[in-house]
Amino acid sequence: MIEQDRPMKDNHYYVTTPIYYVNARPHIGHAYTTILADVLARYHKVEGQEVFFLTGVDEHGQKVQQAAEKRGLDPQKHCDEMAPRFFDLWKTLEIQNDDFIRTTEDRHKRIVQAALQKVYDNGDAYADEYEGWYSVAEERFITETEKQSGDFRDVKKIKEKNYFFRMSKYQQRLIDHIESHPKFLQPDNRRNEVLGFLRQPLGDLCISRPKSRLSWGIELPFDKDYVTYVWFDALMNYISVPGWGSDEKRFQEWWPVSVHLIGKDILTTHAVYWPTMLFSLGVELPQSIFAHGWWMSGESKMSKSLGNVVDPLGLIEGYGVDAVRYYLMREMVLGLDANFSPESFIKRYNSDLANDFGNLLNRVSGLIGKYFNGQVPESGQLTAAEQAVVDTAGALKNKVMDLVLHMRIHEAIEETLQLVRQTNKYLEVQAPWKLAKEDLPAAGRVLYTSMEALRVAAVFLSPVMPEKTRQVLEVLGAQGTDMTWGGLKSGTQIKTHEALFPRIEVEK
Ligand code: MSP
């Protein structure tokens, strides 16, 4: 595998999303990371790899406690109500995660406590009295410079005893690791950002909160007056689920993770806190951490606190699950920010899905119905015109998989759409509706070639649009993910179908 520093372990691909706070409903930003993980998982499955895809929710900490208080609910009750909003949405979005972790589950809490005990026993955790600026919104102590920047809300001075993790001890080791593993942090600008951050001395990390101030968390195993800092708790999900400390065999099978997908807002916690925690625990580091950009609404990040979020359910209701998945994957260049607007959604839908992809199916199935009683015609003797289409389709596998491995999903989709567009043009030029009147086998050859190109395109788009591509393959009577030319069988009866993506008419 090109994007990583060593070959993937035994053909295993382990991918994670951040676990989302249950302080609000999921929005397009959360849906994006989860769909991305699903799309990557599905591409790797099509390639014949064993996949483990983990997502979940982050249920402890101040944000969640406050959200529960606001609703006048006990935090556990609040979490029990919120968690289904996430996994129900993932179900609606056809997400095929292999597990869903809730950090209030016993299987997780036990492991967090075991990890804390290990860190404490090996001398990497100590108690100290600390006075400093604390940002309630960020749930962490901030430096004087950070306070001066004015970027932090709800800042107050706090003096209290806490437990600290000797993060500073691992600073040089982390720098060495990042420098010797170029693909560990991606994309490159994020890697540079972290290396820049690590040029300053790294402090130790406060990993506890006194229960007197925050009770909603996992109790420290060595001091019952404290709960665990929510990030130490949350990050542990990546190893608690595959079996660290509980099922060594399974853990060996899946760890190290192939890629942690994160938004750029949580880079420091993943690229600095997490690896140093793993150093202390004696666990190998992730193979890669990939930070994507933000979905923006105009000039600002889409976020709950700004109140400018798009509800995925509304979009799904209007345009269907696959159109939403397609738009999010096609429109964002991984690593950069992208702008969400209803206009760009409709434009993309109409051009790629209605005009190019959906239309190809409509035209070809209509013509096969008309001239061949709905039966897939013989492929016939290929001419140069067909060969050009066959060549594009044949080259697609390597191209698409290579782009996926390089996290260039939007280009992998675009390559596939190129085949669709080329086929539409080929149809136009060959005009089988005219050919049918003078040379029926020639018309059959053109229709076979077009339909087979559509089948191949559907297979390559299936990780992005599982539902619609399944429909296409059903219509063609060619289920399965065979990527080689010739999967479509002559004589097969084509099924009738509705328009795949009806055009969205915009009122002027
Ligand atoms: N609970 C922590 C993560 C712990 S992981 C061990 C957290 N949760 S969150 O609910 O705030 O979700 C953060 C993630 O949601 C981001 O990193 C990103 O993946 C996604 N997004 C939230 N808003 C986003 C956008 N506007 N655009 C793209 N993704 C964003 O932080």
Coordinates of C-alpha atoms and ligand atoms in Angstrom, one line a residue:
M1 CA 0.0 0.0 0.0
I2 CA 1.5 3.3 -1.1
E3 CA 0.1 5.7 1.4
Q4 CA 1.6 3.9 4.4
D5 CA 5.0 3.2 5.5
R6 CA 4.7 -0.6 5.5
P7 CA 2.4 -3.1 3.8
M8 CA -1.0 -3.5 5.4
K9 CA -1.0 -6.2 8.0
D10 CA -2.2 -9.5 6.6
N11 CA -4.5 -7.8 4.2
H12 CA -6.4 -6.1 7.1
Y13 CA -7.8 -2.6 6.9
Y14 CA -8.9 -1.0 10.1
V15 CA -10.5 2.5 9.8
T16 CA -12.0 4.8 12.4
T17 CA -14.0 8.0 12.7
P18 CA -13.8 10.3 15.6
I19 CA -16.4 9.4 18.2
Y20 CA -18.9 12.2 18.2
Y21 CA -20.1 14.2 21.3
V22 CA -23.7 13.5 22.1
N23 CA -24.3 17.1 23.0
A24 CA -26.3 17.8 19.9
R25 CA -27.8 16.1 16.8
P26 CA -25.4 14.9 14.1
H27 CA -25.0 17.3 11.2
I28 CA -23.4 17.2 7.8
G29 CA -19.9 17.5 9.2
H30 CA -20.3 14.4 11.3
A31 CA -22.1 12.6 8.5
Y32 CA -19.2 13.5 6.2
T33 CA -16.5 11.7 8.2
T34 CA -18.6 8.7 8.7
I35 CA -19.5 8.4 5.0
L36 CA -15.9 8.8 4.1
A37 CA -14.9 6.0 6.4
D38 CA -17.7 3.8 4.9
V39 CA -16.6 4.6 1.3
L40 CA -13.0 3.7 2.1
A41 CA -14.1 0.5 3.9
R42 CA -16.2 -0.5 0.9
Y43 CA -13.4 0.2 -1.6
H44 CA -11.1 -2.0 0.4
K45 CA -13.7 -4.7 0.6
V46 CA -14.2 -4.6 -3.2
E47 CA -10.4 -5.1 -3.4
G48 CA -10.8 -8.3 -1.3
Q49 CA -9.5 -7.0 2.0
E50 CA -10.7 -7.8 5.5
V51 CA -12.1 -4.6 6.9
F52 CA -12.8 -3.4 10.4
F53 CA -14.7 -0.1 10.6
L54 CA -15.3 1.5 13.9
T55 CA -17.3 4.6 14.9
G56 CA -19.2 5.6 18.0
V57 CA -20.0 8.4 20.4
D58 CA -18.1 10.3 23.1
E59 CA -20.5 10.4 26.1
H60 CA -18.5 11.8 29.0
G61 CA -17.2 15.3 29.9
Q62 CA -18.4 18.7 30.6
K63 CA -20.1 19.4 27.2
V64 CA -22.3 16.3 27.6
Q65 CA -23.0 17.0 31.3
Q66 CA -24.0 20.5 30.5
A67 CA -26.2 19.4 27.6
A68 CA -27.9 17.0 29.9
E69 CA -28.4 19.6 32.6
K70 CA -30.0 21.9 30.1
R71 CA -32.5 19.3 29.3
G72 CA -33.0 18.6 33.0
L73 CA -31.9 15.0 32.5
D74 CA -29.6 12.6 34.2
P75 CA -26.5 12.4 31.9
Q76 CA -26.8 8.7 31.3
K77 CA -30.4 9.1 30.3
H78 CA -29.4 12.0 28.0
C79 CA -26.8 9.8 26.4
D80 CA -29.2 6.9 26.0
E81 CA -31.5 9.2 24.1
M82 CA -28.8 10.8 22.0
A83 CA -26.8 7.7 20.9
P84 CA -29.6 6.3 18.7
R85 CA -29.8 9.6 16.8
F86 CA -26.3 8.8 15.6
F87 CA -26.6 5.1 14.9
D88 CA -30.0 5.5 13.3
L89 CA -28.7 8.1 11.0
W90 CA -25.8 5.8 10.1
K91 CA -28.3 3.1 9.3
T92 CA -30.2 5.5 7.1
L93 CA -27.0 6.5 5.3
E94 CA -26.2 2.8 4.6
I95 CA -23.1 3.0 6.8
Q96 CA -21.6 -0.5 7.3
N97 CA -19.7 0.0 10.5
D98 CA -18.5 -3.2 12.2
D99 CA -18.9 -1.8 15.7
F100 CA -20.4 1.2 17.5
I101 CA -18.7 2.2 20.7
R102 CA -20.4 4.2 23.5
T103 CA -17.8 5.4 26.0
T104 CA -20.3 4.7 28.9
E105 CA -20.1 1.0 28.1
D106 CA -18.4 -1.2 30.6
R107 CA -16.2 -2.8 28.0
H108 CA -14.6 0.6 27.4
K109 CA -14.6 2.0 31.0
R110 CA -12.7 -1.0 32.3
I111 CA -10.0 -0.6 29.7
V112 CA -9.6 3.1 30.2
Q113 CA -9.0 2.4 33.9
A114 CA -6.5 -0.3 33.1
A115 CA -4.6 2.1 30.9
L116 CA -4.6 4.8 33.5
Q117 CA -3.3 2.3 36.1
K118 CA -0.6 1.2 33.7
V119 CA 0.5 4.8 33.0
Y120 CA 0.4 5.5 36.8
D121 CA 2.4 2.4 37.7
N122 CA 5.1 3.1 35.1
G123 CA 5.6 6.6 36.6
D124 CA 4.1 8.5 33.8
A125 CA 1.3 10.0 35.9
Y126 CA 1.7 12.3 38.9
A127 CA -0.3 14.6 41.1
D128 CA 0.3 18.3 41.2
E129 CA -1.3 21.6 42.3
Y130 CA -1.9 23.7 39.3
E131 CA -3.1 27.2 38.8
G132 CA -4.0 28.4 35.3
W133 CA -6.5 29.6 32.8
Y134 CA -9.2 27.1 31.9
S135 CA -11.4 27.2 28.9
V136 CA -14.7 25.6 29.6
A137 CA -15.6 25.5 25.9
E138 CA -12.4 23.6 25.1
E139 CA -12.4 21.6 28.3
R140 CA -8.7 22.2 28.9
F141 CA -6.2 24.5 30.6
I142 CA -4.8 27.0 28.1
T143 CA -1.6 29.0 28.1
E144 CA -1.3 32.8 28.8
T145 CA -0.7 33.3 25.1
E146 CA -3.7 31.3 24.1
K147 CA -5.8 33.4 26.5
Q148 CA -4.4 36.6 25.0
S149 CA -5.4 35.5 21.5
G150 CA -9.1 35.9 22.4
D151 CA -9.9 32.7 20.5
F152 CA -11.2 30.9 23.6
R153 CA -14.6 31.3 25.2
D154 CA -15.6 30.8 28.8
V155 CA -12.1 31.3 30.3
K156 CA -11.6 31.3 34.0
K157 CA -8.8 31.0 36.5
I158 CA -8.7 27.7 38.3
K159 CA -6.4 26.4 41.1
E160 CA -6.6 22.8 42.0
K161 CA -4.8 19.5 42.5
N162 CA -4.9 17.3 39.4
Y163 CA -3.1 14.4 37.9
F164 CA -0.8 14.9 35.0
F165 CA 0.5 12.7 32.3
R166 CA 4.3 13.1 31.4
M167 CA 3.7 13.9 27.8
S168 CA 6.8 16.1 27.7
K169 CA 8.9 13.0 28.3
Y170 CA 7.9 11.7 24.8
Q171 CA 8.3 14.9 22.9
Q172 CA 11.6 14.0 21.1
R173 CA 10.5 10.4 20.4
L174 CA 7.3 11.7 18.8
I175 CA 9.2 14.2 16.6
D176 CA 11.6 11.3 15.5
H177 CA 8.6 9.1 14.7
I178 CA 6.9 11.8 12.6
E179 CA 10.1 12.6 10.8
S180 CA 10.9 9.0 10.0
H181 CA 7.3 8.1 9.0
P182 CA 6.3 10.6 6.3
K183 CA 2.8 9.1 5.9
F184 CA 2.0 9.0 9.7
L185 CA 0.4 12.4 9.6
Q186 CA -1.5 13.4 6.4
P187 CA -1.8 15.6 4.4
D188 CA 1.7 17.1 4.5
N189 CA 0.5 20.6 5.6
R190 CA -0.9 19.0 8.8
R191 CA 2.3 17.1 9.4
N192 CA 4.2 20.4 9.2
E193 CA 1.7 22.1 11.5
V194 CA 2.3 19.4 14.1
L195 CA 6.1 19.5 13.7
G196 CA 5.9 23.3 14.1
F197 CA 3.8 22.9 17.3
L198 CA 6.4 20.5 18.6
R199 CA 9.2 23.0 18.2
Q200 CA 8.0 24.6 21.4
P201 CA 8.5 22.7 24.6
L202 CA 5.6 20.3 25.2
G203 CA 4.0 20.5 28.6
D204 CA 2.5 17.6 30.6
L205 CA -1.2 16.8 30.1
C206 CA -3.8 17.2 32.8
I207 CA -5.7 13.9 32.7
S208 CA -8.1 14.3 35.6
R209 CA -11.0 16.5 36.7
P210 CA -12.0 16.8 40.4
K211 CA -15.4 15.3 40.9
S212 CA -16.4 18.5 42.8
R213 CA -16.3 20.3 39.5
L214 CA -17.2 17.5 37.0
S215 CA -18.7 14.2 38.0
W216 CA -19.6 12.8 34.6
G217 CA -16.6 10.7 33.7
I218 CA -14.7 7.5 34.4
E219 CA -13.3 7.4 37.9
L220 CA -9.5 7.4 38.2
P221 CA -8.5 3.9 39.5
F222 CA -6.0 5.4 41.9
D223 CA -8.1 8.4 43.3
K224 CA -11.8 8.1 43.6
D225 CA -12.2 11.9 44.0
Y226 CA -11.4 12.4 40.3
V227 CA -12.7 11.4 36.9
T228 CA -10.7 11.0 33.7
Y229 CA -10.2 13.9 31.3
V230 CA -12.6 13.2 28.5
W231 CA -9.9 13.1 25.7
F232 CA -7.9 10.4 27.5
D233 CA -11.1 8.4 27.8
A234 CA -12.3 9.0 24.2
L235 CA -9.0 8.3 22.4
M236 CA -8.8 4.9 24.1
N237 CA -11.8 3.7 22.1
Y238 CA -9.5 3.0 19.2
I239 CA -7.7 0.3 21.1
S240 CA -10.4 -0.7 23.7
V241 CA -12.7 -2.0 21.0
P242 CA -10.3 -4.2 19.0
G243 CA -9.2 -5.9 22.2
W244 CA -6.3 -4.1 23.9
G245 CA -6.2 -5.4 27.5
S246 CA -9.0 -7.9 26.9
D247 CA -8.4 -9.9 23.7
E248 CA -4.7 -9.9 22.8
K249 CA -5.2 -12.2 19.8
R250 CA -7.8 -10.0 18.2
F251 CA -5.9 -6.9 19.0
Q252 CA -2.8 -8.2 17.2
E253 CA -5.0 -9.0 14.3
W254 CA -6.2 -5.4 13.8
W255 CA -3.7 -3.1 15.4
P256 CA -2.0 -0.9 14.3
V257 CA -5.0 0.9 12.7
S258 CA -4.6 1.7 9.0
V259 CA -6.1 5.2 9.3
H260 CA -7.7 7.4 11.9
L261 CA -10.0 9.8 10.0
I262 CA -10.4 13.1 11.8
G263 CA -11.4 16.7 11.1
K264 CA -8.6 19.3 11.2
D265 CA -10.1 20.7 14.4
I266 CA -8.9 17.7 16.4
L267 CA -5.4 17.3 15.1
T268 CA -3.4 18.1 18.3
T269 CA -5.3 15.6 20.4
H270 CA -4.8 12.8 17.8
A271 CA -1.3 13.7 16.6
V272 CA 0.3 14.6 20.0
Y273 CA -1.8 13.4 22.9
W274 CA -2.7 10.0 21.4
P275 CA 0.8 8.9 20.2
T276 CA 2.4 9.9 23.5
M277 CA -0.3 7.9 25.4
L278 CA 0.5 4.9 23.2
F279 CA 4.3 5.3 23.8
S280 CA 3.6 5.2 27.6
L281 CA 1.4 2.1 27.2
G282 CA 4.0 0.4 25.0
V283 CA 1.6 0.1 22.0
E284 CA 2.6 0.6 18.4
L285 CA 1.5 3.9 16.8
P286 CA -1.2 4.2 14.1
Q287 CA -0.1 3.7 10.6
S288 CA -1.7 7.0 9.6
I289 CA -3.9 9.8 10.8
F290 CA -5.7 11.8 8.1
A291 CA -7.2 15.2 8.8
H292 CA -9.8 16.5 6.4
G293 CA -11.1 20.0 6.1
W294 CA -14.3 21.6 7.1
W295 CA -17.7 21.9 5.5
M296 CA -18.3 25.6 5.4
S297 CA -21.4 27.6 5.1
G298 CA -20.3 30.7 3.4
E299 CA -17.3 32.0 5.3
S300 CA -17.8 30.0 8.5
K301 CA -17.3 26.5 9.6
M302 CA -20.6 24.6 9.9
S303 CA -21.0 24.1 13.6
K304 CA -23.7 23.6 16.2
S305 CA -22.6 26.6 18.2
L306 CA -22.9 28.9 15.1
G307 CA -26.3 27.4 14.4
N308 CA -25.6 27.1 10.7
V309 CA -25.7 23.4 10.3
V310 CA -27.4 21.4 7.6
D311 CA -29.5 18.5 8.8
P312 CA -28.6 15.4 6.7
L313 CA -32.1 14.0 7.1
G314 CA -33.7 17.0 5.3
L315 CA -31.3 16.4 2.3
I316 CA -31.9 12.7 2.3
E317 CA -35.7 13.2 2.3
G318 CA -35.4 15.6 -0.7
Y319 CA -32.9 13.8 -2.9
G320 CA -32.2 10.3 -1.5
V321 CA -29.3 8.8 0.5
D322 CA -27.0 8.1 -2.5
A323 CA -27.2 11.7 -3.9
V324 CA -26.1 13.0 -0.5
R325 CA -23.2 10.5 -0.2
Y326 CA -22.2 11.3 -3.8
Y327 CA -22.3 15.1 -3.3
L328 CA -20.2 15.0 -0.1
M329 CA -17.6 12.6 -1.6
R330 CA -17.4 14.3 -5.0
E331 CA -17.4 17.9 -3.8
M332 CA -14.7 17.9 -1.1
V333 CA -11.1 17.7 -2.0
L334 CA -9.7 15.7 0.9
G335 CA -7.6 17.9 3.1
L336 CA -9.2 21.2 2.0
D337 CA -12.4 23.0 3.1
A338 CA -15.5 22.8 1.0
N339 CA -18.5 25.0 0.7
F340 CA -21.9 23.6 1.1
S341 CA -24.7 25.2 -0.7
P342 CA -28.1 24.0 -2.0
E343 CA -27.2 25.5 -5.4
S344 CA -24.0 23.5 -5.8
F345 CA -25.8 20.4 -4.6
I346 CA -28.5 20.7 -7.3
K347 CA -25.9 21.5 -9.9
R348 CA -23.8 18.5 -9.1
Y349 CA -26.9 16.2 -8.9
N350 CA -28.3 17.3 -12.2
S351 CA -25.0 17.2 -14.2
D352 CA -23.4 14.0 -12.9
L353 CA -26.3 11.9 -11.6
A354 CA -29.3 12.9 -13.7
N355 CA -27.6 13.8 -17.0
D356 CA -24.6 11.5 -17.1
F357 CA -25.1 8.4 -15.0
G358 CA -28.9 8.1 -14.8
N359 CA -29.4 9.1 -18.4
L360 CA -27.1 6.5 -19.7
L361 CA -29.2 3.8 -18.1
N362 CA -32.4 5.2 -19.4
R363 CA -31.2 5.6 -22.9
V364 CA -29.6 2.1 -23.3
S365 CA -32.4 0.2 -21.5
G366 CA -35.0 2.0 -23.6
L367 CA -33.2 1.1 -26.8
I368 CA -32.7 -2.5 -25.8
G369 CA -36.4 -2.6 -24.9
K370 CA -37.3 -1.2 -28.3
Y371 CA -35.0 -3.2 -30.6
F372 CA -34.1 -6.3 -28.7
N373 CA -37.2 -7.1 -26.7
G374 CA -35.4 -6.1 -23.5
Q375 CA -32.7 -8.8 -23.9
V376 CA -29.0 -7.9 -23.7
P377 CA -27.7 -8.2 -27.3
E378 CA -24.6 -10.0 -28.5
S379 CA -21.3 -8.1 -27.9
G380 CA -20.3 -8.8 -31.5
Q381 CA -16.9 -8.1 -33.2
L382 CA -15.3 -5.0 -31.6
T383 CA -14.3 -2.1 -33.8
A384 CA -11.9 0.7 -32.9
A385 CA -14.8 2.7 -31.5
E386 CA -15.8 0.0 -29.0
Q387 CA -12.1 -0.7 -28.2
A388 CA -11.7 2.9 -27.0
V389 CA -14.5 2.4 -24.5
V390 CA -13.2 -1.1 -23.4
D391 CA -9.7 0.4 -22.9
T392 CA -11.0 3.2 -20.7
A393 CA -13.0 0.7 -18.6
G394 CA -10.0 -1.6 -18.4
A395 CA -7.7 1.1 -17.1
L396 CA -10.1 2.1 -14.5
K397 CA -9.4 -0.5 -11.8
N398 CA -5.8 0.5 -11.3
K399 CA -6.5 4.2 -11.5
V400 CA -9.4 4.2 -9.1
M401 CA -7.8 2.0 -6.5
D402 CA -4.6 4.0 -6.7
L403 CA -6.5 7.2 -6.2
V404 CA -8.4 5.7 -3.2
L405 CA -5.2 4.7 -1.6
H406 CA -3.9 8.2 -2.0
M407 CA -7.1 9.6 -0.4
R408 CA -8.2 11.3 -3.6
I409 CA -11.7 10.1 -3.5
H410 CA -13.1 13.0 -5.6
E411 CA -10.7 12.1 -8.4
A412 CA -11.6 8.4 -8.2
I413 CA -15.2 9.3 -8.7
E414 CA -14.3 11.7 -11.5
E415 CA -12.3 9.0 -13.4
T416 CA -15.4 6.8 -13.2
L417 CA -17.7 9.6 -14.5
Q418 CA -15.3 10.1 -17.4
L419 CA -16.1 6.5 -18.5
V420 CA -19.8 7.4 -18.3
R421 CA -19.4 10.6 -20.3
Q422 CA -17.2 8.9 -22.9
T423 CA -19.9 6.2 -23.3
N424 CA -22.6 8.8 -23.7
K425 CA -20.6 10.4 -26.4
Y426 CA -19.9 7.1 -28.1
L427 CA -23.6 6.4 -28.1
E428 CA -24.4 9.7 -29.6
V429 CA -21.8 9.2 -32.4
Q430 CA -22.8 5.6 -33.1
A431 CA -26.5 6.4 -33.0
P432 CA -27.8 2.8 -32.5
W433 CA -31.4 4.1 -33.1
K434 CA -30.3 4.7 -36.7
L435 CA -28.1 1.6 -37.0
A436 CA -31.0 -0.6 -35.9
K437 CA -32.8 0.0 -39.1
E438 CA -29.9 -1.1 -41.4
D439 CA -27.6 -3.3 -39.3
L440 CA -29.2 -4.8 -36.2
P441 CA -26.1 -6.7 -35.0
A442 CA -24.1 -3.4 -35.2
A443 CA -26.7 -1.7 -33.1
G444 CA -26.6 -4.6 -30.7
R445 CA -22.8 -4.3 -30.4
V446 CA -23.1 -0.6 -29.5
L447 CA -25.8 -1.2 -26.9
Y448 CA -23.9 -4.1 -25.4
T449 CA -20.7 -2.0 -25.1
S450 CA -22.7 0.9 -23.6
M451 CA -24.5 -1.3 -21.1
E452 CA -21.3 -3.1 -20.1
A453 CA -19.5 0.2 -19.6
L454 CA -22.4 1.3 -17.4
R455 CA -22.1 -1.9 -15.4
V456 CA -18.4 -1.4 -14.8
A457 CA -19.0 2.2 -13.8
A458 CA -21.7 1.1 -11.4
V459 CA -19.3 -1.4 -9.8
F460 CA -16.7 1.4 -9.3
L461 CA -19.3 3.7 -7.9
S462 CA -20.9 1.1 -5.6
P463 CA -18.8 2.2 -2.5
V464 CA -20.1 5.7 -2.9
M465 CA -23.7 5.0 -4.0
P466 CA -24.5 1.5 -2.7
E467 CA -28.3 1.7 -3.2
K468 CA -28.5 3.1 -6.7
T469 CA -25.7 1.0 -8.1
R470 CA -27.4 -2.1 -6.6
Q471 CA -30.5 -1.0 -8.5
V472 CA -28.6 -0.6 -11.8
L473 CA -26.9 -4.0 -11.4
E474 CA -30.3 -5.6 -10.7
V475 CA -31.8 -4.0 -13.8
L476 CA -28.9 -5.5 -15.8
G477 CA -29.2 -8.9 -14.1
A478 CA -25.5 -8.6 -13.3
Q479 CA -25.1 -8.6 -9.5
G480 CA -21.6 -8.8 -8.1
T481 CA -18.5 -6.7 -8.2
D482 CA -16.7 -8.2 -11.2
M483 CA -14.6 -5.3 -12.6
T484 CA -13.4 -7.1 -15.7
W485 CA -14.9 -6.4 -19.1
G486 CA -17.6 -8.9 -20.2
G487 CA -19.6 -9.4 -16.9
L488 CA -22.8 -8.6 -18.7
K489 CA -24.3 -11.8 -20.3
S490 CA -26.0 -11.6 -23.7
G491 CA -29.6 -12.8 -23.7
T492 CA -30.3 -11.6 -20.1
Q493 CA -33.7 -10.0 -19.7
I494 CA -33.4 -6.4 -18.6
K495 CA -35.8 -5.4 -15.8
T496 CA -38.0 -2.3 -16.1
H497 CA -37.1 0.5 -13.9
E498 CA -37.9 4.1 -12.9
A499 CA -35.6 7.0 -13.7
L500 CA -32.5 6.6 -11.5
F501 CA -32.1 10.2 -10.6
P502 CA -35.0 12.3 -11.8
R503 CA -33.8 15.8 -12.8
I504 CA -34.4 18.5 -10.2
E505 CA -36.2 21.4 -11.8
V506 CA -35.3 24.7 -10.3
E507 CA -37.8 27.4 -10.3
K508 CA -36.3 30.5 -12.0
Ligands
MSP1 N1 -15.6 13.8 20.7 C1 -14.6 14.5 20.0 C2 -13.8 13.5 19.2 C3 -13.1 12.4 20.0 S1 -12.3 11.2 19.0 C4 -11.5 10.2 20.0 C5 -15.2 15.5 19.0 N2 -16.5 15.3 18.7 S2 -17.4 16.2 17.8 O1 -18.7 15.8 17.9 O2 -17.1 17.6 18.0 O3 -17.0 15.8 16.3 C6 -15.8 16.2 15.7 C7 -15.7 15.7 14.3 O4 -16.9 15.9 13.5 C8 -14.7 16.5 13.5 O5 -13.4 16.1 13.8 C9 -15.1 16.1 12.1 O6 -14.7 14.8 11.9 C10 -16.6 16.2 12.2 N3 -17.0 17.6 12.0 C11 -17.8 18.4 12.8 N4 -18.1 19.6 12.1 C12 -17.5 19.6 10.9 C13 -17.6 20.4 9.7 N5 -18.2 21.5 9.7 N6 -17.0 19.9 8.6 C14 -16.4 18.7 8.5 N7 -16.3 17.9 9.6 C15 -16.6 18.4 10.9 O7 -14.5 16.4 18.6

